[in-house]
mmCIF file with all atom_site columns, C-alpha atoms in Angstrom:
data_model
loop_
_atom_site.group_PDB
_atom_site.id
_atom_site.type_symbol
_atom_site.label_atom_id
_atom_site.label_alt_id
_atom_site.label_comp_id
_atom_site.label_asym_id
_atom_site.label_entity_id
_atom_site.label_seq_id
_atom_site.pdbx_PDB_ins_code
_atom_site.Cartn_x
_atom_site.Cartn_y
_atom_site.Cartn_z
_atom_site.occupancy
_atom_site.B_iso_or_equiv
_atom_site.pdbx_formal_charge
_atom_site.auth_seq_id
_atom_site.auth_comp_id
_atom_site.auth_asym_id
_atom_site.auth_atom_id
_atom_site.pdbx_PDB_model_num
ATOM 1  C CA . MET A 1 1  ? 3.553   -8.912  15.709  1.00 0.00 ? 1  MET A CA 1
ATOM 2  C CA . SER A 1 2  ? 3.700   -6.720  12.631  1.00 0.00 ? 2  SER A CA 1
ATOM 3  C CA . LEU A 1 3  ? 1.097   -6.805  9.898   1.00 0.00 ? 3  LEU A CA 1
ATOM 4  C CA . PHE A 1 4  ? 1.961   -6.246  6.266   1.00 0.00 ? 4  PHE A CA 1
ATOM 5  C CA . MET A 1 5  ? -0.383  -4.772  3.718   1.00 0.00 ? 5  MET A CA 1
ATOM 6  C CA . ILE A 1 6  ? 0.569   -6.119  0.298   1.00 0.00 ? 6  ILE A CA 1
ATOM 7  C CA . ILE A 1 7  ? -0.910  -4.238  -2.634  1.00 0.00 ? 7  ILE A CA 1
ATOM 8  C CA . GLN A 1 8  ? -0.798  -5.065  -6.314  1.00 0.00 ? 8  GLN A CA 1
ATOM 9  C CA . SER A 1 9  ? -1.633  -2.210  -8.654  1.00 0.00 ? 9  SER A CA 1
ATOM 10 C CA . LYS A 1 10 ? -2.134  -1.844  -12.376 1.00 0.00 ? 10 LYS A CA 1
ATOM 11 C CA . ILE A 1 11 ? -1.911  1.738   -13.561 1.00 0.00 ? 11 ILE A CA 1
ATOM 12 C CA . LYS A 1 12 ? -4.707  3.071   -15.742 1.00 0.00 ? 12 LYS A CA 1
ATOM 13 C CA . ASP A 1 13 ? -4.057  6.846   -15.443 1.00 0.00 ? 13 ASP A CA 1
ATOM 14 C CA . ALA A 1 14 ? -0.399  7.566   -14.657 1.00 0.00 ? 14 ALA A CA 1
ATOM 15 C CA . GLU A 1 15 ? -0.942  11.274  -13.954 1.00 0.00 ? 15 GLU A CA 1
ATOM 16 C CA . LYS A 1 16 ? -3.576  10.672  -11.281 1.00 0.00 ? 16 LYS A CA 1
ATOM 17 C CA . TYR A 1 17 ? -1.718  7.713   -9.807  1.00 0.00 ? 17 TYR A CA 1
ATOM 18 C CA . ASN A 1 18 ? 1.487   9.748   -9.535  1.00 0.00 ? 18 ASN A CA 1
ATOM 19 C CA . GLN A 1 19 ? -0.449  12.494  -7.726  1.00 0.00 ? 19 GLN A CA 1
ATOM 20 C CA . TYR A 1 20 ? -1.681  9.834   -5.300  1.00 0.00 ? 20 TYR A CA 1
ATOM 21 C CA . ILE A 1 21 ? 1.848   8.474   -4.780  1.00 0.00 ? 21 ILE A CA 1
ATOM 22 C CA . ASP A 1 22 ? 3.146   11.988  -4.065  1.00 0.00 ? 22 ASP A CA 1
ATOM 23 C CA . GLN A 1 23 ? 0.498   12.603  -1.396  1.00 0.00 ? 23 GLN A CA 1
ATOM 24 C CA . VAL A 1 24 ? -0.004  9.242   0.356   1.00 0.00 ? 24 VAL A CA 1
ATOM 25 C CA . LEU A 1 25 ? 3.419   8.672   1.989   1.00 0.00 ? 25 LEU A CA 1
ATOM 26 C CA . PRO A 1 26 ? 3.058   11.191  4.851   1.00 0.00 ? 26 PRO A CA 1
ATOM 27 C CA . ILE A 1 27 ? -0.484  9.953   5.516   1.00 0.00 ? 27 ILE A CA 1
ATOM 28 C CA . VAL A 1 28 ? 0.672   6.343   5.811   1.00 0.00 ? 28 VAL A CA 1
ATOM 29 C CA . GLU A 1 29 ? 3.497   7.415   8.132   1.00 0.00 ? 29 GLU A CA 1
ATOM 30 C CA . LYS A 1 30 ? 1.151   9.510   10.280  1.00 0.00 ? 30 LYS A CA 1
ATOM 31 C CA . TYR A 1 31 ? -0.884  6.375   11.010  1.00 0.00 ? 31 TYR A CA 1
ATOM 32 C CA . GLY A 1 32 ? 2.136   4.232   11.850  1.00 0.00 ? 32 GLY A CA 1
ATOM 33 C CA . GLY A 1 33 ? 2.858   2.667   8.478   1.00 0.00 ? 33 GLY A CA 1
ATOM 34 C CA . TYR A 1 34 ? 6.320   2.020   7.068   1.00 0.00 ? 34 TYR A CA 1
ATOM 35 C CA . TYR A 1 35 ? 6.945   1.293   3.392   1.00 0.00 ? 35 TYR A CA 1
ATOM 36 C CA . HIS A 1 36 ? 9.185   -1.674  2.618   1.00 0.00 ? 36 HIS A CA 1
ATOM 37 C CA . VAL A 1 37 ? 8.366   -1.823  -1.098  1.00 0.00 ? 37 VAL A CA 1
ATOM 38 C CA . ARG A 1 38 ? 7.011   1.020   -3.174  1.00 0.00 ? 38 ARG A CA 1
ATOM 39 C CA . GLY A 1 39 ? 7.170   0.025   -6.814  1.00 0.00 ? 39 GLY A CA 1
ATOM 40 C CA . GLY A 1 40 ? 10.540  -0.876  -8.258  1.00 0.00 ? 40 GLY A CA 1
ATOM 41 C CA . ILE A 1 41 ? 11.679  -3.656  -10.537 1.00 0.00 ? 41 ILE A CA 1
ATOM 42 C CA . ILE A 1 42 ? 9.716   -6.904  -10.324 1.00 0.00 ? 42 ILE A CA 1
ATOM 43 C CA . ARG A 1 43 ? 11.272  -10.213 -11.344 1.00 0.00 ? 43 ARG A CA 1
ATOM 44 C CA . ALA A 1 44 ? 8.443   -12.656 -11.896 1.00 0.00 ? 44 ALA A CA 1
ATOM 45 C CA . PHE A 1 45 ? 8.658   -16.398 -11.311 1.00 0.00 ? 45 PHE A CA 1
ATOM 46 C CA . GLY A 1 46 ? 5.934   -18.375 -13.027 1.00 0.00 ? 46 GLY A CA 1
ATOM 47 C CA . SER A 1 47 ? 2.809   -16.862 -14.528 1.00 0.00 ? 47 SER A CA 1
ATOM 48 C CA . TRP A 1 48 ? 2.134   -14.094 -11.969 1.00 0.00 ? 48 TRP A CA 1
ATOM 49 C CA . LYS A 1 49 ? 3.435   -10.845 -13.474 1.00 0.00 ? 49 LYS A CA 1
ATOM 50 C CA . PRO A 1 50 ? 2.245   -7.896  -11.379 1.00 0.00 ? 50 PRO A CA 1
ATOM 51 C CA . GLU A 1 51 ? 2.875   -4.431  -12.749 1.00 0.00 ? 51 GLU A CA 1
ATOM 52 C CA . ARG A 1 52 ? 3.518   -2.719  -9.414  1.00 0.00 ? 52 ARG A CA 1
ATOM 53 C CA . MET A 1 53 ? 3.773   -3.986  -5.835  1.00 0.00 ? 53 MET A CA 1
ATOM 54 C CA . ILE A 1 54 ? 3.630   -2.106  -2.543  1.00 0.00 ? 54 ILE A CA 1
ATOM 55 C CA . VAL A 1 55 ? 4.363   -3.521  0.925   1.00 0.00 ? 55 VAL A CA 1
ATOM 56 C CA . ILE A 1 56 ? 3.543   -1.454  4.012   1.00 0.00 ? 56 ILE A CA 1
ATOM 57 C CA . GLU A 1 57 ? 4.217   -2.573  7.585   1.00 0.00 ? 57 GLU A CA 1
ATOM 58 C CA . PHE A 1 58 ? 1.953   -1.636  10.484  1.00 0.00 ? 58 PHE A CA 1
ATOM 59 C CA . GLN A 1 59 ? 2.062   -2.746  14.106  1.00 0.00 ? 59 GLN A CA 1
ATOM 60 C CA . THR A 1 60 ? -1.698  -3.261  14.481  1.00 0.00 ? 60 THR A CA 1
ATOM 61 C CA . GLU A 1 61 ? -4.797  -3.704  12.378  1.00 0.00 ? 61 GLU A CA 1
ATOM 62 C CA . ASP A 1 62 ? -6.256  -0.652  14.131  1.00 0.00 ? 62 ASP A CA 1
ATOM 63 C CA . GLN A 1 63 ? -3.497  1.445   12.565  1.00 0.00 ? 63 GLN A CA 1
ATOM 64 C CA . ILE A 1 64 ? -4.443  0.132   9.136   1.00 0.00 ? 64 ILE A CA 1
ATOM 65 C CA . GLN A 1 65 ? -8.144  0.789   9.668   1.00 0.00 ? 65 GLN A CA 1
ATOM 66 C CA . ASN A 1 66 ? -7.499  4.273   11.115  1.00 0.00 ? 66 ASN A CA 1
ATOM 67 C CA . TRP A 1 67 ? -5.359  5.125   8.077   1.00 0.00 ? 67 TRP A CA 1
ATOM 68 C CA . LEU A 1 68 ? -7.905  3.853   5.564   1.00 0.00 ? 68 LEU A CA 1
ATOM 69 C CA . LYS A 1 69 ? -10.793 5.646   7.313   1.00 0.00 ? 69 LYS A CA 1
ATOM 70 C CA . SER A 1 70 ? -8.918  8.890   7.970   1.00 0.00 ? 70 SER A CA 1
ATOM 71 C CA . PRO A 1 71 ? -10.068 12.172  6.426   1.00 0.00 ? 71 PRO A CA 1
ATOM 72 C CA . GLU A 1 72 ? -6.580  12.666  4.984   1.00 0.00 ? 72 GLU A CA 1
ATOM 73 C CA . TYR A 1 73 ? -6.679  9.350   3.156   1.00 0.00 ? 73 TYR A CA 1
ATOM 74 C CA . SER A 1 74 ? -10.290 9.823   2.079   1.00 0.00 ? 74 SER A CA 1
ATOM 75 C CA . ALA A 1 75 ? -9.181  13.029  0.354   1.00 0.00 ? 75 ALA A CA 1
ATOM 76 C CA . VAL A 1 76 ? -6.525  11.283  -1.794  1.00 0.00 ? 76 VAL A CA 1
ATOM 77 C CA . ALA A 1 77 ? -8.178  7.864   -2.278  1.00 0.00 ? 77 ALA A CA 1
ATOM 78 C CA . PRO A 1 78 ? -10.093 8.999   -5.402  1.00 0.00 ? 78 PRO A CA 1
ATOM 79 C CA . LEU A 1 79 ? -6.744  9.609   -7.123  1.00 0.00 ? 79 LEU A CA 1
ATOM 80 C CA . ARG A 1 80 ? -5.802  5.972   -6.460  1.00 0.00 ? 80 ARG A CA 1
ATOM 81 C CA . GLU A 1 81 ? -9.208  4.719   -7.564  1.00 0.00 ? 81 GLU A CA 1
ATOM 82 C CA . GLU A 1 82 ? -9.048  6.713   -10.807 1.00 0.00 ? 82 GLU A CA 1
ATOM 83 C CA . GLY A 1 83 ? -5.340  6.072   -11.343 1.00 0.00 ? 83 GLY A CA 1
ATOM 84 C CA . ALA A 1 84 ? -5.029  2.335   -10.790 1.00 0.00 ? 84 ALA A CA 1
ATOM 85 C CA . ASP A 1 85 ? -6.801  -0.937  -10.302 1.00 0.00 ? 85 ASP A CA 1
ATOM 86 C CA . THR A 1 86 ? -5.598  -2.374  -7.004  1.00 0.00 ? 86 THR A CA 1
ATOM 87 C CA . GLU A 1 87 ? -5.920  -5.518  -4.947  1.00 0.00 ? 87 GLU A CA 1
ATOM 88 C CA . ALA A 1 88 ? -4.715  -5.733  -1.366  1.00 0.00 ? 88 ALA A CA 1
ATOM 89 C CA . ILE A 1 89 ? -4.245  -8.264  1.390   1.00 0.00 ? 89 ILE A CA 1
ATOM 90 C CA . ILE A 1 90 ? -3.087  -8.065  4.993   1.00 0.00 ? 90 ILE A CA 1
ATOM 91 C CA . VAL A 1 91 ? -0.732  -10.765 6.272   1.00 0.00 ? 91 VAL A CA 1
ATOM 92 C CA . GLU A 1 92 ? 0.756   -11.328 9.696   1.00 0.00 ? 92 GLU A CA 1
ATOM 93 C CA . GLY A 1 93 ? 4.516   -11.116 9.984   1.00 0.00 ? 93 GLY A CA 1
ATOM 94 C CA . TYR A 1 94 ? 6.547   -14.123 11.067  1.00 0.00 ? 94 TYR A CA 1
ATOM 95 C CA . HIS A 1 95 ? 7.670   -14.250 14.652  1.00 0.00 ? 95 HIS A CA 1
ATOM 96 C CA . LYS A 1 96 ? 9.956   -17.051 15.730  1.00 0.00 ? 96 LYS A CA 1
ATOM 97 C CA . ASN A 1 97 ? 9.300   -18.180 19.308  1.00 0.00 ? 97 ASN A CA 1
#
């Protein structure tokens, strides 16, 4: 069953965050991730009004952990940390029996 990493980000330094965005895609893909949502227009219902949302699909939690702990990601992670405040969750995909 697929796992989805859902990330909410609020940009604080657009230049650094854009550098991160430019560099992270091939790293995610190398570790088995597939972007479903990468920014775009958000239509809010209710009081939750996130600035930017990202949804990445992985097949296993090991893939997620290997990506996050990889030397390639460690090299670009400071750009994300300096460029945006983020919150993330991992949810299991739905599989109908």
